[in-house]
Amino acid sequence: MKKDLVKILQGSLKSLGISPCPQIEIEIPREESFGDASTPVAMGLAKSLKKAPRKIAEEIVASIKDKNIFEKIEIAGPGFINFRFTRGYLYSSLINLLSSPKSFLREDIGNGKKVLVEFISANPTGPLHIGHARGAAVGNALCNLLEEMGFNVMREYYINDAGRQIRLLGMSVYAKYQQLLGKETEFPEDGYKGQYIDEEASALFSQKKEKYKDIPFKDCEKEITEWIYNRMMELIRNDISYFAIRDFSSWISEKQLYEKGEVTAAIEALKNKGFIYEKEGAIWFRSSDFVDDKDRVVVKSDGEFTYFASDIAYHKDKLDRGFDIIIDIWGADHHGYIPRIESVMKAFGYDSSRFRVILVQMVNLLKHGEPFQMSKRAGNFVTLSEVVNLVGADNAKFIFLTRKSDSHLDFDIDVVTATSAENPVYYVQYANARINSIFANAKEKGIDINTLENTDLSALSNTEELDLIKKLLAYPMVLEGAARAYEPHRITFYLQELAGIFHSYYHKHKVITDDIEATKARLALCEGVKIVLSDALTILGVTAPEKM
RNA sequence: GCGCCUGUAGCUCAGACGGAUAGAGCAACUGCCUUCUAAGCAGUGGGUCAGGGGUUCGAAUCCCUUCAGGCGCGCCA
């Protein structure tokens, strides 16, 4: 729909001698009387052409050559051009959707551009929690979306396996293990205290028995941290797959960045560019030359690298791999890091408009409107797997995607588990299940549902049917907007609207009747709805059950 | 103190690059299962878009400012 309109308008503007051709916006007016689609393009041109917008609109309309897909074109308000499509156009569009869904629904805006999306990237020191779950849902959906829109997407998880934290984890397990063996051992001050640590210590014992009994930590540190690291990574991978997040295409280890000398090399590279200096025994990066408000230490005066140093190396590594667009998905509590990483990107000469951090806000877990603390299984936080057990993966993902990622989210267990309209995921899935049920019914009656794309649709004539078709035609625009803005939540809202129109239609009109022509036309419409519902749900990473 | 995010109906939130009379769900109230799934549908009420100023043909949207909430400001990770 948008494609067709833009093409027509471009031709029109060209014949009027307007160049360069401005970006042509198409919107779906919320008011039915304003037509099926609308463009404000004349208003945008008013300034540069020094003419009244309505006058320009008139000229544009007059110069449209091919008017046969329109029932009506009107100029309204301050200068909108409103289009009303003929039924014939709607029918043939629906046929196109049925016969080749992918090419009809997809606007290739990616052109194979290489995109890197890094998300979750939780420290391998424990199970994933509810905050990670939101980032996972957003990252997964965004990757799916971009991939569908023609980008070449790489999904990446960065593992902070080099620092103090992983060592602390090892120490915590070691201490618990010694305690199991009846040896009084001091538990590290900032050690990990979750119950999972106890379990890991028991597992260590049942696997290695008394191997480390009288061995001081420093002598078995390497073995134990490696052991627990592998266990934690397995735990995280399991959590990810339990949440039905698509596999990552790459896992980058911080430790390996050090081992391959990338950290030193990255700092060296910055030094060669003159962005590194020494002060008070430490090594600094001149981030304040760019967008940061102060310079940042990369090597401490005791000779240790800071966490930021490996981040520099990691982002340089991303740049070196030649991505056109680099997206980091972070918890909102890390927003203070954006300027320094942006500074790094700029220091390496990367156009920072191609780097984007998406912040995912905190999740407030509630039950019955009250803050909800779950079992202390993993210390003080709620784990992802517990959430999945409680509310289901589809449910949780959908809820996470019903907000823009940078707004706070109240996640109320009662609301989320309610099997009612309070719960949008069921509402949408239910529409799909109903359609399946209609098809099952049709099949039983011996109606051929395999060749619906050859159906004569002229029986589709009531408002609800035409509205449904128009809504389907708007779907590619939603996808495009969501992809350009990196906002998968727009799809969620669209889905609720589409499902709403369908439910209403379903209730008002019976699909299968004695009128075989009308029945087939309506089945074709249902097929269109089904295609779009399942397409969108798939992008969001949510299943579309056949039956509910 | 500085920076970032948020503030839209009683509640939870949408609002597309500045566009037309500001939207949805829930909650409240009224109806609808002999008919393809009632996890559904139809209807009613509900607003100073936090307040104030500015930019322009036009502002919930952009700029300034005040207020409220959250987060971040380390040679921590």
XYZ file of C-alpha atoms (C1' of nucleotides) in Angstrom:
625
model
C 0.000 0.000 0.000
C 2.646 2.466 1.025
C 4.915 1.339 -1.774
C 2.187 1.963 -4.327
C 1.319 5.378 -2.962
C 4.878 6.571 -2.719
C 5.529 5.527 -6.286
C 2.477 7.369 -7.529
C 3.334 10.501 -5.577
C 6.934 10.452 -6.690
C 5.761 10.359 -10.285
C 3.450 13.219 -9.614
C 6.076 15.394 -7.947
C 8.476 14.672 -10.733
C 6.019 15.779 -13.374
C 5.567 19.009 -11.420
C 9.282 19.565 -11.603
C 9.817 19.318 -7.867
C 13.271 18.089 -7.132
C 14.878 16.775 -5.186
C 11.944 14.643 -4.296
C 11.253 14.969 -0.583
C 10.722 12.028 1.730
C 7.102 11.064 1.264
C 5.281 10.160 4.425
C 2.216 8.025 4.371
C 0.047 7.756 7.409
C -3.114 5.945 8.313
C -5.504 8.630 9.534
C -7.186 7.737 12.765
C -10.421 9.298 11.553
C -12.248 7.025 9.147
C -13.641 9.971 7.211
C -10.131 11.112 6.308
C -9.707 8.177 4.005
C -7.685 4.984 4.026
C -4.308 6.646 3.752
C -3.028 10.154 3.815
C 0.047 12.209 3.135
C 1.140 15.550 4.539
C 3.686 16.003 1.766
C 2.121 19.194 0.420
C 2.442 20.852 3.814
C 6.064 19.966 3.981
C 6.668 21.578 0.623
C 4.860 24.796 1.476
C 7.917 26.505 2.864
C 10.373 25.774 0.093
C 7.857 26.434 -2.687
C 6.425 29.487 -0.960
C 2.923 28.447 -1.822
C -0.143 27.604 0.184
C -0.169 23.922 1.139
C -3.666 23.350 -0.182
C -2.694 24.856 -3.499
C 0.274 22.504 -3.750
C -1.922 19.595 -2.808
C -4.290 20.481 -5.630
C -1.470 20.503 -8.132
C -0.176 17.176 -6.877
C -3.593 15.601 -7.125
C -4.160 17.041 -10.600
C -0.916 15.565 -11.831
C -1.582 12.042 -10.613
C -1.860 10.073 -13.794
C -2.968 6.711 -12.625
C -6.062 7.225 -10.540
C -7.777 3.927 -11.032
C -6.835 2.420 -7.664
C -8.555 5.306 -5.932
C -12.197 5.659 -5.313
C -11.640 9.173 -4.104
C -8.829 11.638 -3.490
C -9.539 14.594 -1.256
C -7.679 17.586 0.003
C -8.532 18.287 3.588
C -7.594 20.264 6.640
C -4.469 22.359 6.316
C -3.340 20.455 3.211
C -3.552 16.726 3.705
C -4.128 14.600 0.658
C -6.488 11.802 1.626
C -6.850 8.680 -0.445
C -9.699 6.212 -0.518
C -8.971 2.964 -2.289
C -11.301 1.065 -4.563
C -12.412 -2.359 -3.483
C -10.672 -3.795 -6.498
C -7.364 -2.503 -5.181
C -7.997 -3.939 -1.743
C -8.926 -7.312 -3.230
C -5.896 -7.546 -5.440
C -3.642 -6.529 -2.558
C -5.097 -9.265 -0.391
C -4.541 -11.743 -3.212
C -0.923 -10.641 -3.391
C -0.575 -11.181 0.316
C -1.958 -14.694 0.032
C 0.031 -15.750 -2.969
C 3.410 -14.406 -1.913
C 3.365 -13.328 1.721
C 7.044 -12.640 2.161
C 7.508 -10.359 -0.784
C 4.277 -8.586 -0.033
C 5.042 -7.978 3.626
C 8.697 -7.119 3.420
C 10.218 -3.885 2.493
C 13.910 -4.514 2.039
C 15.286 -1.590 3.999
C 18.399 -3.419 5.144
C 19.986 -4.182 1.784
C 22.120 -6.785 3.426
C 23.772 -4.246 5.711
C 25.693 -5.908 8.486
C 24.262 -5.273 11.931
C 25.664 -6.405 15.226
C 23.296 -6.613 18.147
C 24.814 -7.324 21.506
C 22.410 -8.189 24.290
C 21.960 -9.857 27.658
C 25.729 -10.139 28.246
C 25.152 -10.983 31.882
C 28.181 -11.810 33.987
C 28.665 -15.574 34.205
C 28.314 -15.510 37.960
C 24.778 -16.757 38.380
C 21.477 -17.454 36.698
C 19.785 -14.853 34.516
C 17.222 -12.712 36.330
C 14.115 -10.848 35.345
C 16.003 -7.777 34.209
C 18.004 -9.854 31.756
C 14.755 -11.397 30.598
C 13.476 -8.086 29.380
C 16.689 -7.329 27.559
C 16.545 -10.808 26.073
C 13.003 -10.341 24.806
C 13.788 -6.964 23.286
C 17.064 -8.070 21.746
C 15.612 -11.232 20.312
C 12.656 -9.448 18.750
C 14.809 -6.661 17.382
C 17.179 -9.131 15.756
C 14.322 -11.084 14.228
C 12.795 -7.878 12.952
C 15.961 -6.518 11.388
C 16.716 -9.859 9.827
C 13.282 -9.952 8.243
C 13.759 -6.459 6.909
C 16.818 -7.403 4.959
C 19.641 -6.749 7.395
C 22.401 -9.223 7.934
C 22.182 -9.629 11.684
C 24.672 -11.018 14.111
C 23.479 -11.765 17.639
C 26.234 -11.500 20.159
C 26.754 -12.161 23.845
C 29.727 -10.626 25.598
C 31.064 -12.632 28.503
C 32.762 -10.764 31.318
C 34.947 -13.628 32.332
C 38.159 -11.820 33.065
C 37.706 -9.713 36.105
C 37.434 -9.886 39.780
C 33.842 -11.103 39.678
C 34.581 -14.470 38.229
C 37.398 -14.929 40.713
C 35.059 -14.007 43.515
C 32.630 -16.579 42.255
C 35.341 -19.200 42.380
C 36.257 -18.161 45.904
C 32.643 -18.340 47.007
C 32.227 -21.860 45.730
C 35.589 -22.857 47.155
C 34.625 -21.555 50.588
C 31.298 -23.381 50.565
C 33.032 -26.520 49.378
C 35.517 -26.380 52.238
C 32.666 -25.843 54.660
C 31.005 -28.967 53.281
C 34.166 -30.834 54.112
C 33.912 -29.478 57.607
C 36.774 -27.035 57.247
C 36.244 -23.577 58.607
C 36.977 -21.302 55.673
C 36.441 -17.630 55.495
C 33.763 -16.652 53.017
C 34.872 -13.739 50.799
C 33.497 -10.407 51.877
C 31.659 -9.573 48.658
C 31.132 -13.205 47.770
C 28.104 -14.592 45.996
C 25.591 -15.746 48.510
C 22.708 -17.235 46.579
C 21.552 -20.719 47.327
C 22.812 -21.746 43.915
C 26.322 -21.348 45.313
C 25.594 -24.036 47.878
C 24.312 -26.263 45.131
C 27.380 -25.637 43.044
C 29.615 -26.457 45.999
C 27.764 -29.754 46.452
C 28.129 -30.478 42.767
C 31.824 -29.750 43.005
C 32.090 -32.178 45.847
C 30.158 -34.944 44.135
C 32.293 -34.579 41.025
C 35.726 -34.011 42.495
C 35.273 -35.495 45.946
C 38.010 -34.339 48.280
C 40.424 -33.313 45.549
C 40.825 -29.760 46.850
C 40.527 -30.611 50.520
C 43.808 -29.326 51.841
C 44.697 -27.152 48.930
C 44.732 -23.374 49.436
C 42.627 -21.413 47.006
C 45.510 -19.893 45.154
C 46.709 -23.357 44.154
C 43.414 -24.537 42.744
C 41.978 -21.208 41.709
C 42.437 -21.788 38.032
C 40.792 -25.205 38.063
C 37.892 -24.178 40.229
C 37.089 -20.930 38.470
C 37.223 -22.716 35.148
C 34.942 -25.414 36.459
C 32.395 -22.980 37.869
C 32.662 -20.757 34.824
C 31.681 -23.638 32.565
C 28.842 -24.536 34.860
C 27.558 -20.968 34.872
C 27.778 -20.635 31.117
C 25.815 -23.802 30.764
C 23.263 -22.458 33.198
C 22.957 -19.255 31.210
C 22.648 -21.074 27.902
C 19.928 -23.209 29.413
C 18.095 -20.164 30.710
C 18.269 -18.596 27.276
C 16.925 -21.643 25.567
C 14.291 -22.110 28.266
C 13.068 -18.619 27.469
C 13.027 -19.613 23.795
C 15.465 -16.950 22.683
C 17.154 -17.787 19.427
C 20.736 -18.941 19.662
C 23.431 -16.348 19.650
C 25.598 -16.315 16.594
C 28.640 -15.415 18.599
C 29.943 -15.400 22.135
C 32.797 -13.053 22.825
C 35.001 -13.666 25.816
C 36.618 -10.759 27.612
C 39.353 -13.043 28.803
C 40.221 -13.944 25.249
C 40.437 -10.307 24.312
C 43.207 -10.059 26.876
C 44.845 -13.286 25.811
C 44.889 -12.275 22.166
C 46.449 -8.971 23.145
C 43.531 -6.980 21.830
C 43.267 -4.857 24.957
C 46.847 -3.686 24.734
C 46.539 -3.255 20.997
C 43.404 -1.148 21.303
C 45.004 1.176 23.799
C 48.101 1.344 21.665
C 45.952 2.320 18.705
C 44.355 5.118 20.685
C 47.763 6.200 21.873
C 48.981 6.471 18.293
C 46.070 8.732 17.592
C 47.069 10.873 20.542
C 44.102 10.147 22.756
C 46.038 8.506 25.566
C 48.108 10.197 28.238
C 49.644 9.506 31.607
C 48.745 11.295 34.781
C 49.359 10.475 38.448
C 50.702 7.073 37.573
C 47.647 6.013 35.609
C 46.872 5.861 31.904
C 43.939 7.921 30.681
C 41.755 8.080 27.624
C 40.814 11.552 26.410
C 37.089 10.869 26.241
C 36.387 14.490 27.063
C 37.743 15.376 23.624
C 34.576 13.761 22.347
C 31.250 13.498 24.117
C 32.200 12.556 27.659
C 32.392 15.077 30.472
C 35.690 13.787 31.803
C 38.610 11.612 30.834
C 38.615 7.973 31.907
C 41.286 5.745 33.333
C 42.195 2.677 31.300
C 45.174 1.454 33.305
C 45.232 2.023 37.035
C 48.362 3.164 38.831
C 48.795 -0.391 40.130
C 49.147 -1.537 36.536
C 45.758 -3.260 36.309
C 43.455 -2.592 33.410
C 40.068 -1.134 34.198
C 36.884 -2.691 32.998
C 36.645 0.169 30.543
C 39.899 -0.945 28.912
C 38.436 -4.233 27.778
C 35.308 -2.427 26.677
C 37.448 -0.301 24.421
C 39.032 -3.418 23.006
C 35.674 -5.075 22.569
C 34.199 -2.149 20.696
C 37.264 -1.802 18.556
C 36.874 -5.457 17.790
C 33.290 -4.787 16.726
C 34.489 -2.006 14.446
C 37.233 -4.151 12.970
C 34.719 -6.778 11.999
C 33.183 -4.246 9.644
C 29.620 -3.800 10.769
C 27.508 -1.065 9.236
C 25.438 -0.707 12.360
C 26.372 -1.578 15.915
C 23.662 -1.889 18.544
C 24.244 -2.459 22.253
C 21.325 -3.325 24.459
C 22.030 -2.346 28.053
C 20.235 -2.144 31.340
C 19.230 1.444 31.970
C 21.476 1.604 35.025
C 24.447 1.642 32.665
C 23.351 4.725 30.784
C 26.242 6.684 32.248
C 28.572 4.607 30.058
C 27.111 5.728 26.793
C 29.225 8.880 26.409
C 32.488 7.108 27.024
C 31.753 4.302 24.592
C 30.544 6.797 22.026
C 33.799 8.618 22.557
C 35.679 5.423 21.837
C 33.736 4.956 18.618
C 34.516 8.489 17.561
C 38.165 8.191 18.506
C 38.412 5.246 16.128
C 36.813 7.373 13.454
C 33.452 5.655 13.369
C 30.424 7.711 12.503
C 28.606 7.541 15.811
C 25.210 7.689 14.177
C 25.880 4.097 13.225
C 26.310 3.158 16.867
C 23.269 2.930 19.037
C 22.664 1.981 22.628
C 19.193 0.799 23.469
C 18.417 1.107 27.135
C 16.111 -1.347 28.767
C 14.541 -0.067 31.935
C 14.123 -1.871 35.213
C 11.381 -4.363 35.803
C 9.325 -4.087 38.972
C 8.034 -7.465 39.904
C 4.695 -7.255 41.689
C 2.081 -9.572 43.008
C -1.328 -8.212 43.740
C 0.069 -4.726 43.344
C 2.715 -5.290 46.030
C 6.447 -5.687 45.466
C 7.156 -9.362 45.121
C 10.263 -11.098 46.404
C 10.516 -14.680 45.388
C 12.287 -17.569 46.962
C 15.790 -16.599 47.900
C 17.083 -19.309 45.654
C 19.414 -17.005 43.855
C 20.104 -14.447 46.487
C 17.830 -11.497 46.372
C 16.698 -11.504 42.790
C 14.066 -13.226 40.769
C 15.461 -15.581 38.199
C 14.388 -15.793 34.630
C 13.556 -19.460 34.905
C 11.271 -18.789 37.852
C 9.457 -16.185 35.804
C 9.090 -18.590 32.914
C 7.766 -21.253 35.270
C 5.263 -18.854 36.725
C 3.899 -17.122 33.669
C 5.273 -18.861 30.603
C 7.787 -17.705 28.049
C 5.311 -16.358 25.496
C 3.512 -14.422 28.110
C 6.593 -12.839 29.590
C 8.064 -11.920 26.226
C 4.866 -10.348 25.032
C 4.507 -8.268 28.190
C 8.094 -7.081 27.929
C 7.305 -5.952 24.418
C 4.177 -4.037 25.329
C 6.246 -1.103 26.521
C 8.886 0.912 24.855
C 12.074 -0.454 26.217
C 13.097 2.723 28.024
C 10.014 3.017 30.155
C 9.720 1.350 33.518
C 7.710 -1.815 33.606
C 5.471 -3.101 36.353
C 5.278 -6.822 35.953
C 2.406 -8.031 38.083
C 2.256 -11.795 38.428
C -1.499 -11.746 38.981
C -2.200 -9.658 35.928
C 0.216 -11.514 33.737
C -1.128 -14.940 34.612
C -4.783 -13.971 34.326
C -6.445 -15.788 31.468
C -8.491 -12.846 30.376
C -8.434 -9.798 28.233
C -6.177 -8.265 30.820
C -3.574 -10.367 29.218
C -2.828 -9.220 25.710
C -0.870 -12.238 24.596
C -3.902 -14.529 24.884
C -6.028 -12.024 23.115
C -3.770 -12.127 20.098
C -3.072 -15.839 20.161
C -6.770 -16.499 20.557
C -7.533 -14.761 17.293
C -5.112 -17.077 15.567
C -6.566 -20.138 17.269
C -10.062 -19.125 16.229
C -9.027 -18.882 12.618
C -7.536 -22.347 12.800
C -10.757 -23.587 14.209
C -12.665 -22.026 11.326
C -10.395 -23.752 8.866
C -10.841 -27.051 10.635
C -14.539 -26.574 10.323
C -14.325 -25.708 6.649
C -12.239 -28.752 5.964
C -14.806 -30.921 7.651
C -17.423 -29.523 5.327
C -15.297 -30.386 2.372
C -14.408 -26.838 1.393
C -11.140 -26.519 -0.476
C -8.869 -24.212 1.506
C -5.690 -24.775 -0.408
C -6.302 -22.470 -3.318
C -7.643 -19.421 -1.558
C -5.357 -17.126 -3.502
C -7.522 -17.854 -6.564
C -10.696 -16.780 -4.851
C -13.024 -14.131 -6.186
C -13.193 -11.702 -3.300
C -16.051 -9.537 -4.423
C -18.259 -10.950 -1.691
C -16.158 -9.092 0.856
C -18.223 -5.979 1.176
C -19.136 -5.054 4.717
C -17.232 -2.474 6.733
C -15.556 -4.987 9.002
C -14.189 -6.963 6.082
C -12.839 -3.936 4.293
C -11.357 -2.616 7.545
C -9.619 -5.890 8.101
C -8.044 -5.815 4.664
C -6.861 -2.255 5.208
C -5.381 -3.214 8.534
C -3.490 -6.036 6.873
C -2.166 -3.644 4.266
C -0.834 -1.388 6.995
C 1.316 -4.144 8.446
C 4.357 -3.594 6.207
C 4.377 0.042 7.293
C 4.414 -0.997 10.928
C 7.329 -3.321 10.326
C 9.255 -0.684 8.501
C 8.676 1.927 11.201
C 9.570 -0.507 13.956
C 12.765 -1.516 12.204
C 13.889 2.020 11.453
C 13.299 3.108 15.021
C 14.596 -0.141 16.540
C 11.295 -0.394 18.382
C 9.824 -3.864 18.243
C 7.064 -2.903 20.672
C 5.194 -1.219 17.851
C 4.443 -4.634 16.440
C 2.872 -5.671 19.715
C 0.431 -2.802 19.582
C -0.399 -3.446 15.983
C -1.137 -7.071 16.822
C -3.592 -6.107 19.514
C -5.401 -3.819 17.115
C -5.549 -6.402 14.369
C -6.773 -9.074 16.770
C -9.385 -6.639 18.039
C -10.793 -6.006 14.581
C -10.814 -9.699 13.886
C -12.607 -10.674 17.101
C -15.223 -8.101 16.402
C -15.665 -9.331 12.848
C -15.812 -12.912 13.989
C -18.598 -12.134 16.327
C -20.653 -10.164 13.893
C -20.320 -12.286 10.781
C -20.235 -15.969 10.229
C -17.477 -17.082 7.916
C -18.849 -20.428 6.825
C -22.350 -20.253 5.387
C -24.329 -21.896 2.599
C -23.111 -19.261 0.196
C -19.990 -20.956 -1.100
C -18.617 -17.903 -2.920
C -18.903 -15.694 0.145
C -17.525 -18.442 2.335
C -14.425 -18.804 0.226
C -13.876 -15.067 0.104
C -14.110 -14.869 3.871
C -11.807 -17.816 4.309
C -9.321 -15.988 2.128
C -9.602 -12.982 4.392
C -9.075 -15.180 7.454
C -6.038 -16.669 5.805
C -4.652 -13.174 5.339
C -5.193 -12.370 9.002
C -3.590 -15.619 9.998
C -0.552 -14.966 7.844
C 0.001 -11.583 9.408
C -0.698 -12.708 12.969
C 1.725 -15.555 12.824
C 4.301 -13.521 10.961
C 4.260 -10.825 13.609
C 4.207 -13.238 16.524
C 7.149 -15.082 15.053
C 9.118 -11.868 14.839
C 8.358 -11.174 18.484
C 9.516 -14.652 19.370
C 6.076 -15.670 20.574
C 4.353 -18.854 19.463
C 1.027 -18.967 17.677
C -0.809 -22.011 19.039
C -3.259 -23.757 16.709
C -5.630 -24.452 19.555
C -6.258 -22.854 22.904
C 25.781 19.980 42.318
C 26.019 17.833 37.071
C 24.008 14.322 33.412
C 20.326 10.754 31.443
C 15.266 8.645 31.534
C 10.167 9.233 32.909
C 5.536 12.354 33.938
C -0.853 11.457 28.866
C -8.167 8.854 31.669
C -8.970 6.056 38.593
C -4.709 2.049 37.113
C -1.059 0.127 33.261
C 0.501 2.259 28.918
C 0.401 3.705 23.198
C 0.665 8.102 20.376
C 4.811 6.766 13.677
C 10.300 12.518 11.152
C 5.830 18.525 14.327
C -0.018 17.394 11.580
C -6.685 16.980 11.375
C -11.759 16.433 17.048
C -5.722 12.900 22.132
C -6.135 6.532 21.816
C -6.174 1.206 23.799
C -6.582 -2.281 27.690
C -7.915 -2.800 32.752
C -11.073 -1.152 36.632
C -16.772 0.749 37.092
C -21.771 0.218 35.115
C -25.388 -2.390 31.107
C -26.281 -6.262 27.912
C -24.768 -10.999 24.703
C -23.254 -18.423 24.804
C -29.024 -23.664 20.674
C -25.045 -20.666 15.747
C -17.057 -21.519 13.008
C -13.662 -21.506 20.642
C -17.234 -16.353 25.944
C -9.122 -16.519 26.772
C -14.690 -13.424 23.018
C -18.356 -9.317 21.529
C -21.576 -4.735 21.938
C -22.584 -0.254 24.776
C -21.869 3.908 28.729
C -18.972 7.258 31.548
C -13.914 9.097 32.163
C -8.438 14.246 30.023
C -5.702 21.589 32.121
C -1.105 15.533 27.793
C 2.821 17.565 35.510
C 2.970 23.543 35.704
C 4.738 28.004 33.087
C 7.022 30.418 28.895
C 8.827 30.150 23.708
C 9.600 28.456 18.289
C 5.260 28.293 13.686
C 0.364 27.911 9.480
C 0.120 23.871 13.374
C 3.134 21.221 19.635
C 1.612 15.528 23.900
C 5.824 15.632 20.258
C 11.078 20.661 19.352
C 13.658 24.674 22.833
C 13.965 27.121 27.847
C 12.331 26.850 32.897
C 9.933 24.987 37.486
C 8.061 20.728 40.061
C 7.751 15.245 41.013
C 9.752 10.112 40.524
C 13.792 6.775 38.890
C 18.894 6.026 37.560
C 23.972 7.384 36.896
C 28.075 10.434 38.072
C 35.222 5.863 41.125
C 42.421 4.515 39.460
C 34.590 -0.532 41.230
C 32.901 -4.540 38.180
